[in-house]
Structures are given as structure tokens and as C-alpha cells.
Amino acid sequence: MNSAYFTEHPCKQTEFNKLYQYSKPQKQALRKRIVKPGRCQPGKTIVSLFPVFLWLPKYDWKGNIVSDIVSGFTVAIMHIPQGMAYALLGGVPPIIGMYMAFFPVLLYVLMGTSRHVSMGTFAVVCMMASKSVLTYSVNEPPAPAVQFMNFTELNNTDPAVVPANINSTGYTPVQVATAVCFVVGVWQVILGVCRLGVLSVLLSDTLVSGFTTGAAVHVLTSQVKNLLGVKVPQHRGPLKVIYTYIDIFKNIGQSNPVAIGISAVSIGVLSLYNEVIKPQIGKKLPVPLPVELMAVIAGTLVSMYCNLSANYKITVVGEVPTGLPEPVAPPFALIPNLLVDGLVIAIVAFSVNMSMASIFARKLNYSVDANQELLASGASNILGSFFSCLPFSASLSRSLIQQTVGGKTQLASVVSCLLLLLVLLLIGPFFEPLPNSVLASIVVVALKGMFMQLKDLPMAWRQSPFDGMIWLTTFLAVVLLDIDYGLGLGVALSLICVLIMGQRPKVCRLGQVPNTQIYLDINRYQAASEIPGIRIIQVAGGLHFANKDHVRRKVNRVIGDMSEKTTVDSIVKKSKAYEKEEITRKTNADTAALMLENNQIFCVILDMMSVCFVDPSAVKTLVAMYKDFKSRGLIFCLADCSATVHERMLHCDFFEDFPDSQLFPSVHDAVLFAQQSPKS
């Protein structure tokens, strides 16, 4: 059959399928889909688990090695102050931050698929881990200047030598931190094995913005005591931010003026550089100026020569052990208590990793594998848990620097680890006199980017009230309740909003642009006009059990008043009023002509082009609509169903009740059919 034939004659879906040789794809047997050929080949398995074997042999040593060395050196300098500062957020000694930038990062280099993310400490993840650390090791980590112990003692699980600063369970903060890290790693490995990398889509950009802004409030609150040099009790659970500030104001008279002065100078210098100097000279320098490290060194030297700890009672970092820690297993007895917190941290850390990795992959035209990223992060966290690490994550600031200064591959991270190894082996004790207020200042200045996300709220609200509500609710829940409660509430609200939007697909009336086969929404396009007697309705969205009744009501509303006066039989009953015109019920054509004269509808066409899927409940509703319209003398046609929707209808036996002669590949074919039908 010539396709030109259909320009004036309606083409039915069955004819369309035959003309263009439709065939339904064959599904693989379940056994073949589970056990795919070649999936278990050892060589391919090793390469898939360790992508380094793919890119390292192709590495351009002449073109990239210098850039990676410069990038790695720069990032290593950033790791030192950030690692020490963010480790304090997690409730563990500052040296742990440098361990986090060394042990898990080495394994991530072998298993990760992103070339540019800088893994290590991240403020939000460390803050989330601190909840479990503070819960299962009752007291805060002791003041480093006086009470820090040998690293091996911190990890000793023998109850006979447990220090005095632990709770009744016998675990130190470092031990609890390693247990959290292990649980997070196990969760990420499980999610990766189950191919659940898509879980990151649960955290939309709007939700992440509100969540991280709320978490920034917690981070700032945790550092106020170090900025002021005041001691306040730890609070847990809902409203802990408010209770903390109440205690701070109650004890404000006990603040340490020297600590306040150190904090003010540190924040002032860092802010002056970031806001004034850096925009002016930043682009002219070959590498970024390590102002945070300079602040750490200056603070250490001032504290050392002025003996701030003894003379002014300034809390300092304290003993920093040299060398690498011996591997010690985390306390597995704590794992059942940490499963929920670990899952939340695992999802948040992975979402941050994927967000950063996706940004660089799109910018530099390469791909990242979400499931492999889960496996890489999980395995790295498990390794880190044996070396006293908190859960690690990607850092926005370090990743941007690593890419900006020329980093090409993860060899930059290897260079960074080698330099950190030098610090751990030789230079670590130099930072022992460093005041905690300097580290707190670095954290506070780094929070500016997170607090600037407050601008996202009005923008999100303008774009969509749903997004604005998600942002505000997540932010308030994180601040007033707690980080994990806020995240859970934000995810739940996001899913509810998606469900609400999915329950209300768009339904509109279409009209024809004269002398074309184009049909447009008449409420938006003035050039389109409805065809007399034919009502064309477009449904956009999925049709399922939750919205089938809503769609049916809207379709009837769009069609208009379907009461008795619009039916063929009612018009025949009123035919006596037209005796002079001698209208009778002899032929359907006469009746249809009367309907046209009275601007009545004789055909309803449902445009299914924008319907992405249907379920059995929706199919039954379409059958019910067809029978309802048929009982009232109306022709009901479906047009432009996608192949998947058509196949679902076949699977649900839709065409046992609905004639396939009234299914068309386009709206125009349905219109031609209606115009050429006996009632037209």
C-alpha cells in the first residue's frame, strides 16, 4: 500500500504496523538476563573492578605528569588544614583527617571512575558521623594539649586498658568512628553490588541545597565554642542547635579573650584574601595561594613562641603522633547500633561524590559509572575503617582546585598522598601547638559557600512551589530536628511531591491549524481552532491506578456537558421541534448533521502521544470510557500511542473490548476517520 494513500484516507494502527513492518522485540529468558555470557571472565571482572588498568596503560606521561604533580602538591597543601579542621567536626583527633586523605584515597584511585574529584574529609559527612561518635562515646574527645594519648591506646579494644574518657560500652571516639566508617563502606558495597547507583536521584539539587545549608548551621554551631574559647555541654536530638546557643549565651562571660582575638584575626585574614585579594590576583598565579596552610603555620608559630596553652589557657591540637597507625579492626559489636545512621551517611556521601564527578565528567567529556563509584567508595571506607578513619567523601573546593590547576587524572591524588605521607612521618608534631580556634576559623570561612545557597530558596520557589517547599522544609527540619531527620523528611516530601504531580497529568483540548496536520492546545495557540463535532483531547503523563479517576473526570470536563441534551437520542427526542425541517431518525447522517448545527460532539479523540505508560487499572478505565461514550452515541478513538503503550494494552487484553479499527497512528488519521464516518 502506497504511503501517499494515507494523506486523504485515515490510516488505522493495524495498517500502519503492517506497512512499516512492526515486530515486538523478544525478551531474554530470566536465566539469561541474570547470567550473561562472559560476565564471570576473571580478566574482565578485574578490569571492571579496577578501572585503573584501563586508563593507566594509556596515560600520557609527557603531556600530563607535570600537571598532575602540580595539582597533587596543591591539593595536599589543602588537605592538611581541612583534614585537621574537619576531623574535629567528627569528634576525633585532628590527625584522623590526614589519615582520611591517605588510606582510603589510595584505594579509590584504583577503583574510582572519576578523574578529578578530590576524596577525603568533607564537613557535612564528618558532622553526620559525629552524631554516632558522640552518642556511643559519651564524653567529648579530651583536650588534645593535655589528655591525648598514644595512638595505639586510642584504638585498643582491650577493656583492661580502656582510658577514662569512655562510656560504659568501653569505646573511644576513634573506635566508634571506625565502626561508622566500616558500616558506611559495607552499605555502599551492598548498594553497588545490587546496582542501586540510581539511589542518588532521590536527592534532588533542591533537596541537597536545603540539606547542606541546614547542615552548615550545625557545623557553625559546633565551632562557636572554639571561636569563643568557651565550654558548653554537648546536646543531642531535636532542637540541639537552639539548646547549644542558649548555653553559649549563658556562658558568654567565661569566653577567652585571646581565643576570640585569634579567631577574629584568622577569619578576617582568610575572608580578606577570599573576597578581595583572590579575585584580583587569583588568575595571575600559576597555583592558588595556600592561605589556609599559611594561617595554620602562622597560628602554630605564634602559639609556640607565646606558649598560648600555658599562659592563656588556649586549647590546642596537642600530641600528633608520627608514623602510620597499625591496622586495627573496628568494634564489630557496635555495628547493629549504627546500621541506620550508616545508611544515611552512605547515601549522602555517595550523592556528593556523584554530583561532583558528574560535573567534571560533563565538563570534560568523559563518563562515570555510578555503581562502580559505590563499590569504590565502599571498599575505600572499609579499608579506612581499619586505619582509624571517618567516612570520606568528595570535597567541592579541593576538587575544583585539583581540576583548575591542571589535574588530568587520579595520579594527582597519588602525588597528594605521597606528600601527606611525608607529613605523617616527619612533620606532624610541628602542628601540636596549633590553637583549635584557628582550625575553627578555617571551617567557618569555608562555610560561606554553603550559606550562600540561601539564595536558592527564592529561585526554587519561583521555578516551582513544590521545589521551594522541599528546600524550606528540609532546611528547617535539619536545623530544628537533626541532620538525619531532616534528610529523611526531605526525601519523603520529595517523593510525595512526585506522587502528587504524577497523579495529575495535564489534560487539554487540541485544535487544528488550518490547512495543516498540526494540532495544538487551543488555550495557548490562537491559530488553532476546533473541528466542529470533534473534540480532541491530549493527556500528558502516565496513566495508572492512582490517577485514572482524576483523568476520566478531567476528560469529561474538557468535553463539556455530557448530560442528556448532548446525546444522539436526546436530539432525536427533540426532533419534533424541527418538524418544518423534517428531521427524522431515518439515517445517522441526518442526526449527525443536527448535532453539527447545534455545535454538539459526535466524536472524541484521545491523543496518547504524551502518555508514557499505562497500567492494568488505566487500561480498564479506557475501556469503561469507550463503553460510556458508545452508550451515548459517541465515537471514541485513540491516537498516537507509543509502541510500549500499545504493547501494554495488548498484554492487558484491551482490544477484546475496544475495536482496533478505532486506534490510529496519528491524530490526523483519527480526524479523517471521524469525518468520513457515517455520522459525519
XYZ file of C-alpha atoms in Angstrom:
680
model
C 0.000 0.000 0.000
C 1.413 3.377 -1.015
C 2.012 5.725 1.926
C 0.685 8.623 -0.160
C -2.702 6.953 0.086
C -2.939 7.997 3.733
C -2.792 11.740 3.054
C -6.511 11.742 2.303
C -7.636 8.495 3.885
C -7.315 7.531 7.557
C -4.620 5.014 8.409
C -5.536 2.556 11.152
C -2.902 1.386 13.600
C -3.048 -2.178 12.248
C -2.388 -0.907 8.705
C 0.388 1.354 9.966
C 2.109 -1.584 11.737
C 1.864 -3.737 8.640
C 3.128 -1.006 6.313
C 6.205 -0.254 8.431
C 6.875 -3.890 9.409
C 6.293 -3.713 13.157
C 7.684 -6.566 15.243
C 7.730 -6.821 19.016
C 11.231 -7.219 20.499
C 11.836 -10.588 22.092
C 12.689 -10.570 25.783
C 15.539 -12.671 27.068
C 14.737 -15.503 29.402
C 15.135 -14.616 33.064
C 18.020 -17.047 33.439
C 19.924 -15.429 30.563
C 19.311 -11.945 31.927
C 20.753 -12.943 35.307
C 23.682 -14.978 33.989
C 25.022 -13.099 30.973
C 27.708 -14.632 28.767
C 31.200 -13.508 29.662
C 30.115 -11.841 32.887
C 32.293 -14.122 35.012
C 35.515 -13.933 32.993
C 38.281 -13.197 35.557
C 40.174 -10.727 33.375
C 37.135 -8.600 32.570
C 35.985 -8.736 36.188
C 39.305 -7.406 37.480
C 39.342 -4.613 34.892
C 35.753 -3.646 35.705
C 36.522 -3.529 39.432
C 39.806 -1.671 38.940
C 39.414 0.841 36.082
C 42.997 1.985 36.704
C 44.064 -0.909 34.460
C 42.177 0.746 31.603
C 43.466 4.312 31.815
C 46.941 3.903 33.322
C 48.459 1.996 30.325
C 47.208 4.811 28.069
C 48.490 7.582 30.321
C 50.280 10.410 28.536
C 53.367 10.709 30.720
C 54.926 13.544 28.742
C 51.798 15.654 28.489
C 50.099 15.061 31.840
C 52.612 14.133 34.524
C 53.750 17.704 35.290
C 50.138 18.924 35.563
C 49.219 16.054 37.870
C 52.259 16.688 40.098
C 51.432 20.386 40.445
C 47.773 19.592 41.088
C 48.598 16.889 43.641
C 51.004 19.152 45.516
C 48.402 21.926 45.669
C 45.653 19.617 46.910
C 47.951 18.071 49.519
C 48.541 21.528 50.976
C 44.758 21.979 51.222
C 44.325 18.564 52.833
C 46.424 19.499 55.865
C 44.324 22.350 57.314
C 40.989 20.983 56.061
C 41.679 17.476 57.306
C 42.638 18.687 60.791
C 39.676 21.070 60.988
C 37.029 18.674 59.684
C 38.274 15.820 61.866
C 37.339 17.941 64.880
C 33.829 18.164 63.428
C 33.649 14.391 63.597
C 34.629 14.372 67.272
C 38.022 12.728 66.699
C 41.645 13.971 66.946
C 42.812 16.233 64.087
C 45.376 13.702 62.854
C 42.493 11.465 61.725
C 41.733 13.970 58.952
C 45.113 13.311 57.369
C 44.646 9.565 57.678
C 41.367 10.011 55.778
C 43.230 11.787 52.974
C 45.726 8.928 52.680
C 44.458 5.385 53.233
C 41.012 5.334 51.533
C 42.158 7.679 48.753
C 44.842 5.227 47.610
C 42.242 2.519 47.035
C 39.818 4.938 45.397
C 42.497 5.798 42.821
C 42.494 2.131 41.778
C 38.705 1.646 41.737
C 37.140 5.054 41.024
C 35.935 6.184 37.600
C 36.160 9.950 38.160
C 39.453 11.562 37.177
C 39.145 14.827 39.052
C 37.318 14.504 42.377
C 39.425 15.035 45.478
C 38.405 12.497 48.085
C 38.999 12.918 51.802
C 37.323 14.955 54.533
C 34.037 16.747 53.882
C 32.358 18.925 56.506
C 28.793 17.597 56.190
C 29.792 13.921 56.240
C 32.109 14.433 59.225
C 29.349 16.304 61.031
C 26.878 13.484 60.364
C 29.370 10.914 61.664
C 29.859 12.945 64.828
C 26.321 12.089 65.954
C 27.225 8.421 66.374
C 30.660 9.261 67.779
C 29.156 11.468 70.493
C 26.316 9.019 71.175
C 28.429 5.925 71.749
C 31.428 7.642 73.367
C 29.681 9.781 75.946
C 32.377 12.350 76.611
C 33.886 14.639 74.019
C 37.388 13.823 72.836
C 39.671 15.153 75.568
C 41.541 18.419 75.219
C 44.451 17.458 72.966
C 47.079 19.534 74.773
C 46.795 17.574 77.993
C 44.888 14.341 77.585
C 45.794 12.979 74.168
C 47.217 9.507 74.433
C 49.325 7.319 72.261
C 47.561 6.389 69.051
C 47.688 2.683 69.793
C 45.959 3.290 73.103
C 43.170 5.193 71.358
C 42.443 2.100 69.300
C 42.996 -0.532 71.962
C 39.891 -2.655 72.394
C 41.109 -4.426 75.493
C 38.753 -3.350 78.344
C 41.612 -3.639 80.810
C 43.404 -0.657 79.259
C 40.387 1.431 78.231
C 41.015 5.112 79.096
C 38.859 7.022 81.485
C 37.144 9.183 78.886
C 34.926 6.424 77.501
C 31.391 5.410 78.251
C 30.129 2.172 79.752
C 30.418 0.329 76.439
C 34.189 0.737 76.524
C 34.704 2.508 73.183
C 36.757 5.609 72.473
C 35.663 8.212 69.914
C 38.155 6.843 67.384
C 36.821 3.319 67.803
C 33.242 4.464 67.238
C 34.395 6.477 64.209
C 35.993 3.391 62.672
C 32.797 1.401 63.239
C 30.776 4.121 61.487
C 33.250 4.124 58.607
C 33.017 0.332 58.299
C 29.191 0.341 58.265
C 29.098 3.103 55.657
C 31.527 1.139 53.494
C 29.511 -2.072 53.782
C 26.301 -0.254 52.858
C 27.927 1.316 49.807
C 29.319 -2.023 48.653
C 25.893 -3.652 49.050
C 24.230 -0.852 47.090
C 26.894 -1.122 44.394
C 26.560 -4.912 44.080
C 22.778 -4.509 43.813
C 23.277 -1.890 41.065
C 21.475 0.777 43.075
C 23.525 3.738 41.942
C 20.239 5.323 40.841
C 19.509 5.988 44.521
C 21.350 9.261 44.113
C 18.358 10.585 42.151
C 16.385 10.589 45.420
C 18.431 13.614 46.423
C 17.446 16.354 44.002
C 19.519 19.509 43.607
C 16.897 21.451 45.557
C 16.897 18.951 48.414
C 20.710 18.811 48.556
C 20.868 22.609 48.634
C 18.443 22.853 51.568
C 20.079 19.920 53.339
C 23.653 21.194 53.085
C 22.597 24.704 54.105
C 20.921 23.301 57.202
C 23.951 21.131 57.908
C 26.125 24.255 57.642
C 24.160 25.693 60.589
C 25.122 22.628 62.643
C 28.750 22.921 61.559
C 28.862 26.610 62.502
C 27.191 25.905 65.839
C 29.738 23.227 66.665
C 32.593 25.684 66.088
C 31.279 28.672 68.074
C 32.677 27.274 71.326
C 36.150 27.020 69.760
C 35.884 30.523 68.332
C 34.970 31.973 71.726
C 37.062 29.660 73.879
C 34.027 28.763 75.969
C 32.998 25.335 77.250
C 29.401 24.217 76.720
C 27.786 20.793 77.190
C 27.001 18.618 74.199
C 23.343 18.303 73.200
C 21.773 15.599 71.055
C 18.490 15.145 69.284
C 15.848 17.684 68.214
C 16.427 21.383 68.968
C 20.054 20.753 69.920
C 21.116 23.834 67.914
C 18.811 26.042 69.966
C 19.903 24.484 73.263
C 23.558 24.929 72.295
C 23.134 28.647 71.617
C 21.242 29.058 74.890
C 24.209 27.529 76.726
C 26.653 29.682 74.763
C 24.837 32.879 75.778
C 24.645 31.689 79.380
C 28.412 31.124 79.457
C 29.435 34.035 77.253
C 31.035 35.725 80.268
C 33.540 32.868 80.508
C 34.843 33.411 76.977
C 38.588 33.546 76.434
C 39.550 36.988 75.009
C 42.733 35.614 73.470
C 40.786 32.860 71.668
C 38.331 35.476 70.397
C 41.228 37.610 69.166
C 42.861 34.675 67.378
C 39.518 33.755 65.763
C 38.811 37.332 64.680
C 42.262 37.762 63.109
C 42.104 34.358 61.375
C 38.609 34.897 59.988
C 39.493 38.450 58.943
C 42.650 37.423 57.079
C 41.022 34.438 55.373
C 37.946 36.443 54.377
C 40.055 39.375 53.139
C 42.038 37.048 50.918
C 38.989 35.167 49.580
C 36.821 38.225 48.963
C 39.312 40.936 47.953
C 42.773 39.644 47.122
C 41.966 36.340 45.451
C 39.629 37.819 42.788
C 42.389 40.283 41.864
C 45.460 38.052 41.748
C 43.986 34.561 41.710
C 44.008 34.245 37.905
C 47.544 35.582 37.650
C 49.084 32.943 39.917
C 50.103 29.587 38.404
C 48.793 27.800 41.510
C 46.405 29.012 44.238
C 47.981 30.671 47.243
C 47.661 28.208 50.193
C 46.314 30.835 52.574
C 44.703 28.239 54.891
C 48.009 26.440 55.319
C 49.741 29.771 55.876
C 47.205 30.551 58.613
C 47.881 27.167 60.231
C 51.634 27.687 60.153
C 51.335 31.238 61.492
C 48.977 30.119 64.259
C 51.334 27.306 65.192
C 54.370 29.593 65.371
C 52.565 32.262 67.414
C 51.251 29.641 69.816
C 54.664 28.037 70.101
C 56.606 31.217 70.909
C 53.910 32.766 73.135
C 53.083 29.463 74.850
C 49.362 30.206 74.459
C 48.292 26.902 76.001
C 50.031 27.504 79.338
C 49.832 31.285 79.572
C 46.324 31.933 78.231
C 44.596 28.534 78.556
C 44.110 28.237 74.818
C 43.005 24.788 73.657
C 45.488 23.475 71.116
C 45.742 20.408 68.906
C 48.080 18.571 71.248
C 50.044 15.440 70.573
C 50.239 14.494 66.898
C 51.706 11.004 66.523
C 54.255 10.358 63.806
C 54.277 7.353 61.546
C 51.441 5.303 60.194
C 48.944 3.597 62.521
C 48.844 -0.150 62.751
C 45.707 -1.693 61.241
C 43.125 -2.439 63.930
C 39.681 -3.940 63.296
C 36.731 -1.704 64.188
C 34.498 -2.815 67.069
C 32.044 -5.056 65.253
C 29.767 -5.242 68.311
C 28.689 -1.656 67.590
C 27.563 -2.378 64.029
C 23.872 -3.192 64.818
C 23.542 0.200 66.522
C 24.958 2.045 63.524
C 23.051 0.488 60.617
C 20.515 3.296 60.154
C 22.977 6.155 60.645
C 25.443 4.391 58.372
C 22.892 4.032 55.564
C 22.026 7.732 55.715
C 25.703 8.748 55.640
C 26.392 6.278 52.813
C 23.677 7.771 50.604
C 24.634 11.368 51.367
C 28.358 10.776 50.794
C 27.685 8.903 47.559
C 25.346 11.639 46.322
C 28.019 14.264 46.967
C 30.596 12.118 45.155
C 28.359 11.590 42.134
C 27.365 15.240 41.960
C 30.983 16.328 41.815
C 32.013 13.502 39.476
C 29.139 14.231 37.088
C 30.011 17.935 36.939
C 33.583 17.216 35.812
C 32.541 14.354 33.512
C 30.110 16.612 31.621
C 32.597 19.470 31.509
C 35.495 17.357 30.226
C 33.528 14.870 28.125
C 34.037 11.530 29.808
C 31.720 9.181 31.697
C 31.481 7.946 35.268
C 29.816 4.749 36.456
C 27.519 5.285 39.452
C 27.586 1.652 40.542
C 31.373 1.440 40.267
C 31.622 4.667 42.277
C 29.575 2.992 45.012
C 31.887 -0.009 45.021
C 34.978 2.212 45.032
C 33.709 4.391 47.881
C 32.532 1.376 49.877
C 35.765 -0.574 49.537
C 37.782 2.534 50.386
C 35.723 3.201 53.508
C 36.119 -0.407 54.632
C 39.875 -0.102 54.208
C 39.894 3.221 56.035
C 37.967 1.760 58.963
C 40.988 -0.429 59.783
C 43.159 2.691 59.964
C 41.002 4.840 62.266
C 39.232 6.853 59.564
C 35.855 8.539 59.464
C 33.712 8.070 56.316
C 35.289 10.015 53.468
C 33.722 11.931 50.599
C 34.483 14.309 47.750
C 35.191 17.956 48.531
C 33.877 20.712 46.280
C 36.691 23.169 46.997
C 39.543 20.681 46.663
C 38.043 19.084 43.535
C 37.697 22.452 41.835
C 41.280 23.318 42.693
C 42.533 19.928 41.532
C 40.927 20.432 38.131
C 41.610 24.171 37.841
C 45.368 23.940 38.359
C 45.635 21.327 35.623
C 44.948 17.922 37.164
C 44.297 15.357 34.428
C 43.867 12.036 36.243
C 43.784 10.480 39.681
C 47.569 10.359 39.648
C 47.232 13.827 41.175
C 45.690 12.107 44.203
C 48.634 9.706 44.341
C 51.021 12.675 44.441
C 48.886 14.227 47.173
C 49.040 11.009 49.215
C 52.826 10.828 48.901
C 53.210 14.364 50.218
C 50.805 13.653 53.064
C 52.858 10.562 53.889
C 55.844 12.851 54.375
C 53.773 14.996 56.758
C 52.602 11.947 58.690
C 56.117 10.531 59.014
C 58.074 13.685 59.784
C 56.209 16.967 60.055
C 53.139 16.051 62.122
C 54.474 17.082 65.569
C 55.077 20.623 64.283
C 51.301 21.259 64.444
C 50.924 20.278 68.105
C 50.785 23.911 69.421
C 48.154 24.925 66.809
C 45.132 26.584 68.518
C 41.781 24.966 67.812
C 40.377 28.441 67.194
C 42.464 28.674 64.006
C 41.006 25.404 62.730
C 37.520 26.593 63.678
C 38.134 29.802 61.721
C 39.079 27.800 58.627
C 35.842 25.800 58.923
C 33.698 28.902 59.401
C 35.187 30.738 56.408
C 34.736 27.622 54.257
C 31.019 27.585 55.146
C 30.341 30.751 53.169
C 29.584 28.796 50.001
C 27.020 26.692 51.819
C 25.295 29.683 53.389
C 25.185 31.407 50.002
C 22.808 28.637 48.990
C 20.117 30.564 50.856
C 19.716 32.389 47.547
C 18.458 29.115 46.081
C 15.225 29.344 48.082
C 13.554 32.278 46.265
C 14.799 30.929 42.942
C 13.409 27.466 43.677
C 10.101 28.950 44.775
C 9.798 30.946 41.539
C 10.563 27.899 39.441
C 8.181 25.610 41.323
C 6.287 25.924 44.627
C 6.977 22.229 45.186
C 10.744 22.786 44.964
C 10.547 25.816 47.241
C 8.594 23.828 49.813
C 11.109 20.956 49.655
C 14.051 23.346 50.165
C 12.479 25.194 53.090
C 11.129 22.082 54.811
C 14.432 20.225 54.503
C 16.398 23.202 55.800
C 14.138 23.793 58.803
C 13.951 20.080 59.637
C 17.750 19.735 59.533
C 18.248 22.790 61.744
C 15.457 22.187 64.255
C 15.332 18.385 64.382
C 18.639 16.870 63.307
C 20.640 16.147 60.198
C 19.341 12.622 59.612
C 15.734 13.502 60.477
C 15.874 16.452 58.115
C 17.247 14.350 55.287
C 14.590 11.681 55.786
C 11.814 14.264 55.873
C 13.182 15.975 52.761
C 13.320 12.705 50.805
C 9.804 11.770 51.955
C 8.447 15.177 50.936
C 10.175 14.922 47.546
C 8.553 11.546 46.901
C 5.162 12.882 47.987
C 5.532 15.825 45.602
C 6.459 13.462 42.775
C 3.420 11.334 43.604
C 1.135 14.368 43.645
C 2.458 15.587 40.310
C 2.169 12.075 38.878
C -1.451 11.885 39.995
C -2.405 14.956 37.993
C -1.375 14.581 34.355
C -2.163 17.506 32.093
C -5.349 17.316 30.031
C -6.029 19.884 27.316
C -8.143 20.448 24.194
C -6.460 20.461 20.801
C -7.412 22.346 17.672
C -6.195 22.134 14.094
C -4.033 24.739 12.439
C -5.938 25.393 9.156
C -4.715 23.512 6.088
C -2.169 21.514 8.117
C -1.954 18.268 10.042
C -0.776 20.144 13.139
C -2.914 20.020 16.300
C -2.143 22.384 19.173
C -3.516 23.398 22.566
C -6.259 25.933 21.800
C -5.686 27.722 25.107
C -2.112 28.517 24.097
C -2.213 28.830 20.308
C -4.721 31.257 18.839
C -4.136 29.970 15.308
C -5.575 26.558 16.215
C -9.337 26.055 16.100
C -11.517 23.078 16.978
C -13.126 20.969 14.299
C -16.943 21.097 14.563
C -18.354 17.986 16.167
C -14.948 16.547 17.056
C -13.343 17.042 20.452
C -9.610 16.237 20.520
C -8.106 15.792 23.998
C -4.449 15.354 24.833
C -3.281 13.609 28.012
C 0.312 14.201 29.122
C 1.828 11.921 31.747
C 1.489 8.372 32.969
C -1.896 6.693 33.399
C -2.067 4.436 36.438
C -4.276 3.315 39.298
C -3.636 6.472 41.328
C -4.787 8.965 38.704
C -7.191 7.055 36.454
C -10.331 8.545 38.033
C -8.842 12.036 38.009
C -8.045 11.741 34.297
C -11.519 10.453 33.485
C -13.147 13.370 35.321
C -10.940 15.885 33.538
C -11.650 14.340 30.143
C -15.383 14.594 30.761
C -14.962 18.170 31.966
C -12.975 19.110 28.864
C -15.527 17.518 26.579
C -18.211 19.660 28.127
C -21.690 18.984 29.433
C -22.372 15.342 28.671
C -25.844 15.417 30.074
C -28.881 14.161 28.255
C -29.136 17.111 25.893
C -25.830 16.234 24.186
C -26.652 12.652 23.248
C -28.000 11.499 19.930
C -31.108 10.010 21.488
C -31.971 13.258 23.259
C -31.674 15.159 19.994
C -33.987 12.670 18.294
C -36.471 13.110 21.135
C -36.441 16.832 20.437
C -36.749 16.351 16.689
C -40.435 17.242 16.786
C -39.338 20.805 17.337
C -37.844 20.661 13.872
C -40.840 19.263 12.020
C -40.605 22.047 9.441
C -37.102 20.813 8.593
C -38.452 17.210 8.588
C -35.570 15.860 10.623
C -36.190 12.254 11.463
C -34.164 9.324 12.690
C -34.004 7.702 9.278
C -30.237 7.989 8.925
C -27.269 8.588 11.153
C -26.103 11.291 8.791
C -29.212 13.364 9.449
C -28.702 13.043 13.181
C -25.037 13.993 12.938
C -25.934 16.976 10.797
C -28.286 18.134 13.508
C -25.526 17.739 16.070
C -23.227 19.902 13.978
C -25.923 22.557 13.645
C -26.287 22.589 17.421
C -22.499 22.517 17.916
C -22.748 19.097 19.549
C -19.976 16.483 19.717
C -20.223 13.198 17.875
C -16.567 12.055 18.166
C -13.988 12.146 20.952
C -10.312 11.591 20.076
C -7.818 10.928 22.866
C -4.280 11.925 21.852
C -1.951 9.472 23.640
C 1.317 10.828 22.241
C 2.440 12.182 25.642
C 1.292 9.162 27.673
C 4.477 7.399 28.744
C 2.919 4.286 30.283
C -0.362 2.680 31.332
C -1.090 0.036 33.936
C -3.944 -2.515 34.002
C -6.173 -0.194 36.045
C -5.768 2.585 33.496
C -6.495 0.156 30.656
C -9.764 -0.835 32.325
C -10.624 2.845 32.715
C -10.084 3.421 28.980
C -12.409 0.502 28.252
C -15.010 1.968 30.610
C -14.721 5.354 28.879
C -15.202 3.696 25.495
C -18.339 1.878 26.657
C -19.693 5.030 28.290
C -19.232 7.119 25.147
C -20.635 4.344 22.963
C -23.781 4.139 25.090
C -24.296 7.841 24.448
C -23.821 7.520 20.717
C -20.324 8.975 20.542
C -17.346 7.672 18.596
C -14.277 7.226 20.824
C -10.848 6.977 19.171
C -7.303 6.660 20.467
C -4.415 8.177 18.539
C -0.628 8.214 18.548
C 0.027 5.539 21.170
C 3.685 4.714 21.621
C 4.806 1.175 20.886
C 5.289 0.393 24.582
C 1.824 1.690 25.495
C 0.291 -0.272 22.607
C 2.059 -3.442 23.717
C 0.879 -2.929 27.302
C -2.698 -2.604 26.006
C -2.333 -5.831 24.065
C -0.934 -7.541 27.144
C -3.946 -6.371 29.179
C -6.452 -7.633 26.533
C -7.609 -4.079 25.826
C -8.669 -4.899 22.245
C -11.085 -7.595 23.317
C -13.452 -4.763 24.259
C -12.096 -1.849 22.226
C -12.150 -2.170 18.402
C -8.654 -1.883 16.964
C -10.215 -0.099 13.990
C -10.539 2.954 16.249
C -6.851 3.074 17.137
C -4.807 5.354 14.866
C -1.104 6.207 14.491
C -1.799 9.964 14.426
C -4.455 12.467 15.447
C -4.988 13.484 11.831
C -5.808 9.895 10.862
C -8.414 9.791 13.634
C -9.878 13.098 12.423
C -10.138 11.789 8.844
C -11.838 8.656 10.160
C -14.335 10.721 12.136
C -15.089 12.997 9.186
C -15.635 10.029 6.875
C -17.707 8.020 9.325
C -21.454 7.541 8.722
C -22.208 10.131 11.428
C -20.204 12.908 9.775
